[in-house]
């Protein structure tokens, strides 16, 4: 839970994103299904692993679902994921790490999501939280894909 909405939802990925209109998407929706984002995701030109979207001003308290889809510039694969956050004006302010302190990323996707939600604050979660979340999500997607892919027969001349 976070006490107020960030201005933007920002996500960092492990691979650079392909720059094609409509290829990279972030949608934020309330529990009632209404769009809460501005509908214009932006790939950061100085860091093409960073995708963000603005949030509508004055979001009411409640739970919001964030769904994302990206197209990798490295291997052309599409990845998808989601997470949620809750706006609660009575929630405590998130703790900020001391300057110069290093913070280890969370061990599981659930812990990373909880940290990302708790760290939301007024300007969004710290970059390291979202980077850890994106890395964990991408790893889970790639791992599941590798485990579920059918075995391929070797190609070559019959022997």
JSON list of C-alpha atoms in Angstrom, two decimals:
[
{"chain": "A", "resi": 1, "resn": "UNK", "atom": "CA", "xyz": [0.00, 0.00, 0.00]},
{"chain": "A", "resi": 2, "resn": "UNK", "atom": "CA", "xyz": [1.11, 3.50, -0.78]},
{"chain": "A", "resi": 3, "resn": "UNK", "atom": "CA", "xyz": [-0.39, 6.73, 0.59]},
{"chain": "A", "resi": 4, "resn": "UNK", "atom": "CA", "xyz": [-0.66, 8.56, -2.75]},
{"chain": "A", "resi": 5, "resn": "UNK", "atom": "CA", "xyz": [-0.37, 7.85, -6.45]},
{"chain": "A", "resi": 6, "resn": "UNK", "atom": "CA", "xyz": [2.99, 8.26, -8.18]},
{"chain": "A", "resi": 7, "resn": "UNK", "atom": "CA", "xyz": [3.05, 10.53, -11.22]},
{"chain": "A", "resi": 8, "resn": "UNK", "atom": "CA", "xyz": [4.21, 7.67, -13.46]},
{"chain": "A", "resi": 9, "resn": "UNK", "atom": "CA", "xyz": [4.51, 3.90, -13.46]},
{"chain": "A", "resi": 10, "resn": "UNK", "atom": "CA", "xyz": [8.09, 3.11, -14.41]},
{"chain": "A", "resi": 11, "resn": "UNK", "atom": "CA", "xyz": [9.49, -0.33, -15.24]},
{"chain": "A", "resi": 12, "resn": "UNK", "atom": "CA", "xyz": [13.06, -1.34, -16.12]},
{"chain": "A", "resi": 13, "resn": "UNK", "atom": "CA", "xyz": [13.76, -4.48, -18.13]},
{"chain": "A", "resi": 14, "resn": "UNK", "atom": "CA", "xyz": [16.85, -6.63, -18.66]},
{"chain": "A", "resi": 15, "resn": "UNK", "atom": "CA", "xyz": [16.88, -6.11, -22.44]},
{"chain": "A", "resi": 16, "resn": "UNK", "atom": "CA", "xyz": [16.56, -2.99, -24.56]},
{"chain": "A", "resi": 17, "resn": "UNK", "atom": "CA", "xyz": [13.09, -2.40, -25.97]},
{"chain": "A", "resi": 18, "resn": "UNK", "atom": "CA", "xyz": [12.30, -2.28, -29.68]},
{"chain": "A", "resi": 19, "resn": "UNK", "atom": "CA", "xyz": [11.06, 1.15, -30.74]},
{"chain": "A", "resi": 20, "resn": "UNK", "atom": "CA", "xyz": [7.88, 0.47, -32.70]},
{"chain": "A", "resi": 21, "resn": "UNK", "atom": "CA", "xyz": [4.54, 2.14, -32.08]},
{"chain": "A", "resi": 22, "resn": "UNK", "atom": "CA", "xyz": [2.30, -0.16, -30.06]},
{"chain": "A", "resi": 23, "resn": "UNK", "atom": "CA", "xyz": [5.05, -2.71, -29.35]},
{"chain": "A", "resi": 24, "resn": "UNK", "atom": "CA", "xyz": [5.56, -1.69, -25.72]},
{"chain": "A", "resi": 25, "resn": "UNK", "atom": "CA", "xyz": [2.53, -1.15, -23.53]},
{"chain": "A", "resi": 26, "resn": "UNK", "atom": "CA", "xyz": [1.74, -0.36, -19.91]},
{"chain": "A", "resi": 27, "resn": "UNK", "atom": "CA", "xyz": [-1.92, -0.27, -18.87]},
{"chain": "A", "resi": 28, "resn": "UNK", "atom": "CA", "xyz": [-3.09, 0.68, -15.39]},
{"chain": "A", "resi": 29, "resn": "UNK", "atom": "CA", "xyz": [-6.70, -0.13, -14.46]},
{"chain": "A", "resi": 30, "resn": "UNK", "atom": "CA", "xyz": [-8.80, 0.30, -11.34]},
{"chain": "A", "resi": 31, "resn": "UNK", "atom": "CA", "xyz": [-10.69, -2.64, -9.82]},
{"chain": "A", "resi": 32, "resn": "UNK", "atom": "CA", "xyz": [-13.75, -1.46, -11.77]},
{"chain": "A", "resi": 33, "resn": "UNK", "atom": "CA", "xyz": [-11.75, -1.77, -15.02]},
{"chain": "A", "resi": 34, "resn": "UNK", "atom": "CA", "xyz": [-11.40, 1.96, -15.73]},
{"chain": "A", "resi": 35, "resn": "UNK", "atom": "CA", "xyz": [-8.11, 3.11, -17.27]},
{"chain": "A", "resi": 36, "resn": "UNK", "atom": "CA", "xyz": [-5.96, 5.03, -14.78]},
{"chain": "A", "resi": 37, "resn": "UNK", "atom": "CA", "xyz": [-2.99, 5.73, -17.09]},
{"chain": "A", "resi": 38, "resn": "UNK", "atom": "CA", "xyz": [-2.60, 8.44, -19.72]},
{"chain": "A", "resi": 39, "resn": "UNK", "atom": "CA", "xyz": [-2.30, 5.84, -22.48]},
{"chain": "A", "resi": 40, "resn": "UNK", "atom": "CA", "xyz": [1.03, 7.03, -23.86]},
{"chain": "A", "resi": 41, "resn": "UNK", "atom": "CA", "xyz": [3.90, 4.71, -22.80]},
{"chain": "A", "resi": 42, "resn": "UNK", "atom": "CA", "xyz": [7.38, 6.13, -23.31]},
{"chain": "A", "resi": 43, "resn": "UNK", "atom": "CA", "xyz": [10.63, 4.25, -24.01]},
{"chain": "A", "resi": 44, "resn": "UNK", "atom": "CA", "xyz": [13.44, 6.29, -22.46]},
{"chain": "A", "resi": 45, "resn": "UNK", "atom": "CA", "xyz": [15.84, 7.18, -25.29]},
{"chain": "A", "resi": 46, "resn": "UNK", "atom": "CA", "xyz": [18.80, 7.41, -22.91]},
{"chain": "A", "resi": 47, "resn": "UNK", "atom": "CA", "xyz": [18.02, 4.00, -21.35]},
{"chain": "A", "resi": 48, "resn": "UNK", "atom": "CA", "xyz": [16.02, 1.78, -23.70]},
{"chain": "A", "resi": 49, "resn": "UNK", "atom": "CA", "xyz": [15.44, -0.75, -20.88]},
{"chain": "A", "resi": 50, "resn": "UNK", "atom": "CA", "xyz": [13.17, 1.82, -19.18]},
{"chain": "A", "resi": 51, "resn": "UNK", "atom": "CA", "xyz": [9.46, 2.06, -20.06]},
{"chain": "A", "resi": 52, "resn": "UNK", "atom": "CA", "xyz": [7.00, 4.37, -18.30]},
{"chain": "A", "resi": 53, "resn": "UNK", "atom": "CA", "xyz": [3.47, 5.76, -18.53]},
{"chain": "A", "resi": 54, "resn": "UNK", "atom": "CA", "xyz": [1.84, 8.71, -16.79]},
{"chain": "A", "resi": 55, "resn": "UNK", "atom": "CA", "xyz": [-1.03, 8.28, -14.38]},
{"chain": "A", "resi": 56, "resn": "UNK", "atom": "CA", "xyz": [-4.23, 10.30, -14.46]},
{"chain": "A", "resi": 57, "resn": "UNK", "atom": "CA", "xyz": [-4.31, 13.00, -11.78]},
{"chain": "A", "resi": 58, "resn": "UNK", "atom": "CA", "xyz": [-6.50, 12.57, -8.71]},
{"chain": "A", "resi": 59, "resn": "UNK", "atom": "CA", "xyz": [-6.74, 8.78, -8.64]},
{"chain": "A", "resi": 60, "resn": "UNK", "atom": "CA", "xyz": [-9.07, 7.68, -5.83]},
{"chain": "A", "resi": 61, "resn": "UNK", "atom": "CA", "xyz": [-8.04, 5.21, -3.13]},
{"chain": "A", "resi": 62, "resn": "UNK", "atom": "CA", "xyz": [-8.24, 1.59, -4.21]},
{"chain": "A", "resi": 63, "resn": "UNK", "atom": "CA", "xyz": [-6.40, -1.26, -5.91]},
{"chain": "A", "resi": 64, "resn": "UNK", "atom": "CA", "xyz": [-4.84, -0.78, -9.35]},
{"chain": "A", "resi": 65, "resn": "UNK", "atom": "CA", "xyz": [-3.61, -3.49, -11.71]},
{"chain": "A", "resi": 66, "resn": "UNK", "atom": "CA", "xyz": [-0.61, -2.78, -13.95]},
{"chain": "A", "resi": 67, "resn": "UNK", "atom": "CA", "xyz": [-0.22, -4.96, -17.06]},
{"chain": "A", "resi": 68, "resn": "UNK", "atom": "CA", "xyz": [2.76, -4.60, -19.39]},
{"chain": "A", "resi": 69, "resn": "UNK", "atom": "CA", "xyz": [3.90, -6.05, -22.70]},
{"chain": "A", "resi": 70, "resn": "UNK", "atom": "CA", "xyz": [7.25, -5.44, -24.36]},
{"chain": "A", "resi": 71, "resn": "UNK", "atom": "CA", "xyz": [9.11, -6.30, -27.55]},
{"chain": "A", "resi": 72, "resn": "UNK", "atom": "CA", "xyz": [12.80, -7.00, -27.07]},
{"chain": "A", "resi": 73, "resn": "UNK", "atom": "CA", "xyz": [15.24, -5.26, -29.41]},
{"chain": "A", "resi": 74, "resn": "UNK", "atom": "CA", "xyz": [17.78, -7.98, -28.58]},
{"chain": "A", "resi": 75, "resn": "UNK", "atom": "CA", "xyz": [15.94, -11.16, -29.59]},
{"chain": "A", "resi": 76, "resn": "UNK", "atom": "CA", "xyz": [12.55, -9.97, -30.90]},
{"chain": "A", "resi": 77, "resn": "UNK", "atom": "CA", "xyz": [10.63, -11.83, -28.20]},
{"chain": "A", "resi": 78, "resn": "UNK", "atom": "CA", "xyz": [7.46, -10.45, -26.65]},
{"chain": "A", "resi": 79, "resn": "UNK", "atom": "CA", "xyz": [7.20, -10.55, -22.86]},
{"chain": "A", "resi": 80, "resn": "UNK", "atom": "CA", "xyz": [4.18, -9.87, -20.64]},
{"chain": "A", "resi": 81, "resn": "UNK", "atom": "CA", "xyz": [3.64, -9.40, -16.95]},
{"chain": "A", "resi": 82, "resn": "UNK", "atom": "CA", "xyz": [1.57, -7.69, -14.32]},
{"chain": "A", "resi": 83, "resn": "UNK", "atom": "CA", "xyz": [1.58, -6.43, -10.77]},
{"chain": "A", "resi": 84, "resn": "UNK", "atom": "CA", "xyz": [-0.72, -4.37, -8.57]},
{"chain": "A", "resi": 85, "resn": "UNK", "atom": "CA", "xyz": [-0.58, -1.55, -6.09]},
{"chain": "A", "resi": 86, "resn": "UNK", "atom": "CA", "xyz": [-3.08, -0.14, -3.62]},
{"chain": "A", "resi": 87, "resn": "UNK", "atom": "CA", "xyz": [-3.61, 3.54, -2.89]},
{"chain": "A", "resi": 88, "resn": "UNK", "atom": "CA", "xyz": [-4.59, 4.09, 0.74]},
{"chain": "A", "resi": 89, "resn": "UNK", "atom": "CA", "xyz": [-4.31, 7.62, 2.17]},
{"chain": "A", "resi": 90, "resn": "UNK", "atom": "CA", "xyz": [-3.94, 6.07, 5.65]},
{"chain": "A", "resi": 91, "resn": "UNK", "atom": "CA", "xyz": [-0.91, 3.96, 4.63]},
{"chain": "A", "resi": 92, "resn": "UNK", "atom": "CA", "xyz": [2.40, 4.93, 6.25]},
{"chain": "A", "resi": 93, "resn": "UNK", "atom": "CA", "xyz": [4.96, 6.82, 4.19]},
{"chain": "A", "resi": 94, "resn": "UNK", "atom": "CA", "xyz": [7.47, 4.41, 2.62]},
{"chain": "A", "resi": 95, "resn": "UNK", "atom": "CA", "xyz": [10.86, 4.18, 4.27]},
{"chain": "A", "resi": 96, "resn": "UNK", "atom": "CA", "xyz": [13.71, 5.56, 2.18]},
{"chain": "A", "resi": 97, "resn": "UNK", "atom": "CA", "xyz": [17.12, 3.86, 2.30]},
{"chain": "A", "resi": 98, "resn": "UNK", "atom": "CA", "xyz": [19.86, 5.91, 3.91]},
{"chain": "A", "resi": 99, "resn": "UNK", "atom": "CA", "xyz": [22.07, 7.76, 1.43]},
{"chain": "A", "resi": 100, "resn": "UNK", "atom": "CA", "xyz": [24.90, 5.54, 0.29]},
{"chain": "A", "resi": 101, "resn": "UNK", "atom": "CA", "xyz": [23.24, 2.40, 1.70]},
{"chain": "A", "resi": 102, "resn": "UNK", "atom": "CA", "xyz": [22.93, -0.54, -0.63]},
{"chain": "A", "resi": 103, "resn": "UNK", "atom": "CA", "xyz": [19.73, -2.51, -0.71]},
{"chain": "A", "resi": 104, "resn": "UNK", "atom": "CA", "xyz": [19.64, -6.08, -1.92]},
{"chain": "A", "resi": 105, "resn": "UNK", "atom": "CA", "xyz": [16.82, -6.99, -4.30]},
{"chain": "A", "resi": 106, "resn": "UNK", "atom": "CA", "xyz": [14.04, -9.17, -2.91]},
{"chain": "A", "resi": 107, "resn": "UNK", "atom": "CA", "xyz": [14.40, -12.92, -3.21]},
{"chain": "A", "resi": 108, "resn": "UNK", "atom": "CA", "xyz": [11.07, -13.82, -4.81]},
{"chain": "A", "resi": 109, "resn": "UNK", "atom": "CA", "xyz": [8.73, -12.12, -7.28]},
{"chain": "A", "resi": 110, "resn": "UNK", "atom": "CA", "xyz": [6.11, -11.82, -4.53]},
{"chain": "A", "resi": 111, "resn": "UNK", "atom": "CA", "xyz": [8.60, -10.07, -2.22]},
{"chain": "A", "resi": 112, "resn": "UNK", "atom": "CA", "xyz": [9.77, -7.82, -5.07]},
{"chain": "A", "resi": 113, "resn": "UNK", "atom": "CA", "xyz": [6.16, -6.86, -5.83]},
{"chain": "A", "resi": 114, "resn": "UNK", "atom": "CA", "xyz": [5.51, -6.11, -2.17]},
{"chain": "A", "resi": 115, "resn": "UNK", "atom": "CA", "xyz": [8.63, -3.94, -2.01]},
{"chain": "A", "resi": 116, "resn": "UNK", "atom": "CA", "xyz": [7.72, -2.13, -5.26]},
{"chain": "A", "resi": 117, "resn": "UNK", "atom": "CA", "xyz": [4.22, -1.39, -3.99]},
{"chain": "A", "resi": 118, "resn": "UNK", "atom": "CA", "xyz": [5.44, -0.25, -0.58]},
{"chain": "A", "resi": 119, "resn": "UNK", "atom": "CA", "xyz": [8.09, 1.99, -2.10]},
{"chain": "A", "resi": 120, "resn": "UNK", "atom": "CA", "xyz": [5.70, 3.79, -4.47]},
{"chain": "A", "resi": 121, "resn": "UNK", "atom": "CA", "xyz": [5.73, 7.18, -2.71]},
{"chain": "A", "resi": 122, "resn": "UNK", "atom": "CA", "xyz": [5.26, 10.44, -4.54]},
{"chain": "A", "resi": 123, "resn": "UNK", "atom": "CA", "xyz": [7.72, 9.95, -7.39]},
{"chain": "A", "resi": 124, "resn": "UNK", "atom": "CA", "xyz": [7.36, 6.21, -7.92]},
{"chain": "A", "resi": 125, "resn": "UNK", "atom": "CA", "xyz": [9.41, 3.35, -6.57]},
{"chain": "A", "resi": 126, "resn": "UNK", "atom": "CA", "xyz": [13.19, 3.69, -6.40]},
{"chain": "A", "resi": 127, "resn": "UNK", "atom": "CA", "xyz": [14.82, 2.52, -9.62]},
{"chain": "A", "resi": 128, "resn": "UNK", "atom": "CA", "xyz": [16.45, -0.51, -8.00]},
{"chain": "A", "resi": 129, "resn": "UNK", "atom": "CA", "xyz": [13.10, -1.90, -6.81]},
{"chain": "A", "resi": 130, "resn": "UNK", "atom": "CA", "xyz": [11.50, -1.70, -10.23]},
{"chain": "A", "resi": 131, "resn": "UNK", "atom": "CA", "xyz": [14.66, -3.03, -11.89]},
{"chain": "A", "resi": 132, "resn": "UNK", "atom": "CA", "xyz": [14.64, -6.04, -9.54]},
{"chain": "A", "resi": 133, "resn": "UNK", "atom": "CA", "xyz": [10.94, -6.61, -10.18]},
{"chain": "A", "resi": 134, "resn": "UNK", "atom": "CA", "xyz": [11.37, -6.43, -13.96]},
{"chain": "A", "resi": 135, "resn": "UNK", "atom": "CA", "xyz": [14.41, -8.73, -13.85]},
{"chain": "A", "resi": 136, "resn": "UNK", "atom": "CA", "xyz": [12.55, -11.28, -11.74]},
{"chain": "A", "resi": 137, "resn": "UNK", "atom": "CA", "xyz": [9.50, -11.14, -13.98]},
{"chain": "A", "resi": 138, "resn": "UNK", "atom": "CA", "xyz": [11.59, -11.51, -17.14]},
{"chain": "A", "resi": 139, "resn": "UNK", "atom": "CA", "xyz": [13.51, -14.42, -15.60]},
{"chain": "A", "resi": 140, "resn": "UNK", "atom": "CA", "xyz": [10.26, -16.15, -14.65]},
{"chain": "A", "resi": 141, "resn": "UNK", "atom": "CA", "xyz": [8.83, -15.69, -18.15]},
{"chain": "A", "resi": 142, "resn": "UNK", "atom": "CA", "xyz": [11.99, -16.97, -19.85]},
{"chain": "A", "resi": 143, "resn": "UNK", "atom": "CA", "xyz": [12.34, -19.88, -17.41]},
{"chain": "A", "resi": 144, "resn": "UNK", "atom": "CA", "xyz": [8.73, -20.96, -17.87]},
{"chain": "A", "resi": 145, "resn": "UNK", "atom": "CA", "xyz": [9.07, -20.64, -21.64]},
{"chain": "A", "resi": 146, "resn": "UNK", "atom": "CA", "xyz": [12.20, -22.83, -21.65]},
{"chain": "A", "resi": 147, "resn": "UNK", "atom": "CA", "xyz": [10.54, -25.48, -19.48]},
{"chain": "A", "resi": 148, "resn": "UNK", "atom": "CA", "xyz": [7.32, -25.57, -21.49]},
{"chain": "A", "resi": 149, "resn": "UNK", "atom": "CA", "xyz": [8.86, -25.46, -24.98]},
{"chain": "A", "resi": 150, "resn": "UNK", "atom": "CA", "xyz": [8.64, -28.74, -26.89]},
{"chain": "A", "resi": 151, "resn": "UNK", "atom": "CA", "xyz": [11.90, -30.55, -27.48]},
{"chain": "A", "resi": 152, "resn": "UNK", "atom": "CA", "xyz": [13.29, -29.93, -30.93]},
{"chain": "A", "resi": 153, "resn": "UNK", "atom": "CA", "xyz": [14.85, -32.61, -33.05]},
{"chain": "A", "resi": 154, "resn": "UNK", "atom": "CA", "xyz": [18.38, -31.90, -34.23]},
{"chain": "A", "resi": 155, "resn": "UNK", "atom": "CA", "xyz": [18.61, -30.79, -37.84]},
{"chain": "A", "resi": 156, "resn": "UNK", "atom": "CA", "xyz": [21.13, -32.05, -40.24]},
{"chain": "A", "resi": 157, "resn": "UNK", "atom": "CA", "xyz": [21.78, -34.89, -42.65]},
{"chain": "A", "resi": 158, "resn": "UNK", "atom": "CA", "xyz": [20.33, -38.24, -41.59]},
{"chain": "A", "resi": 159, "resn": "UNK", "atom": "CA", "xyz": [22.96, -40.36, -40.12]}
]
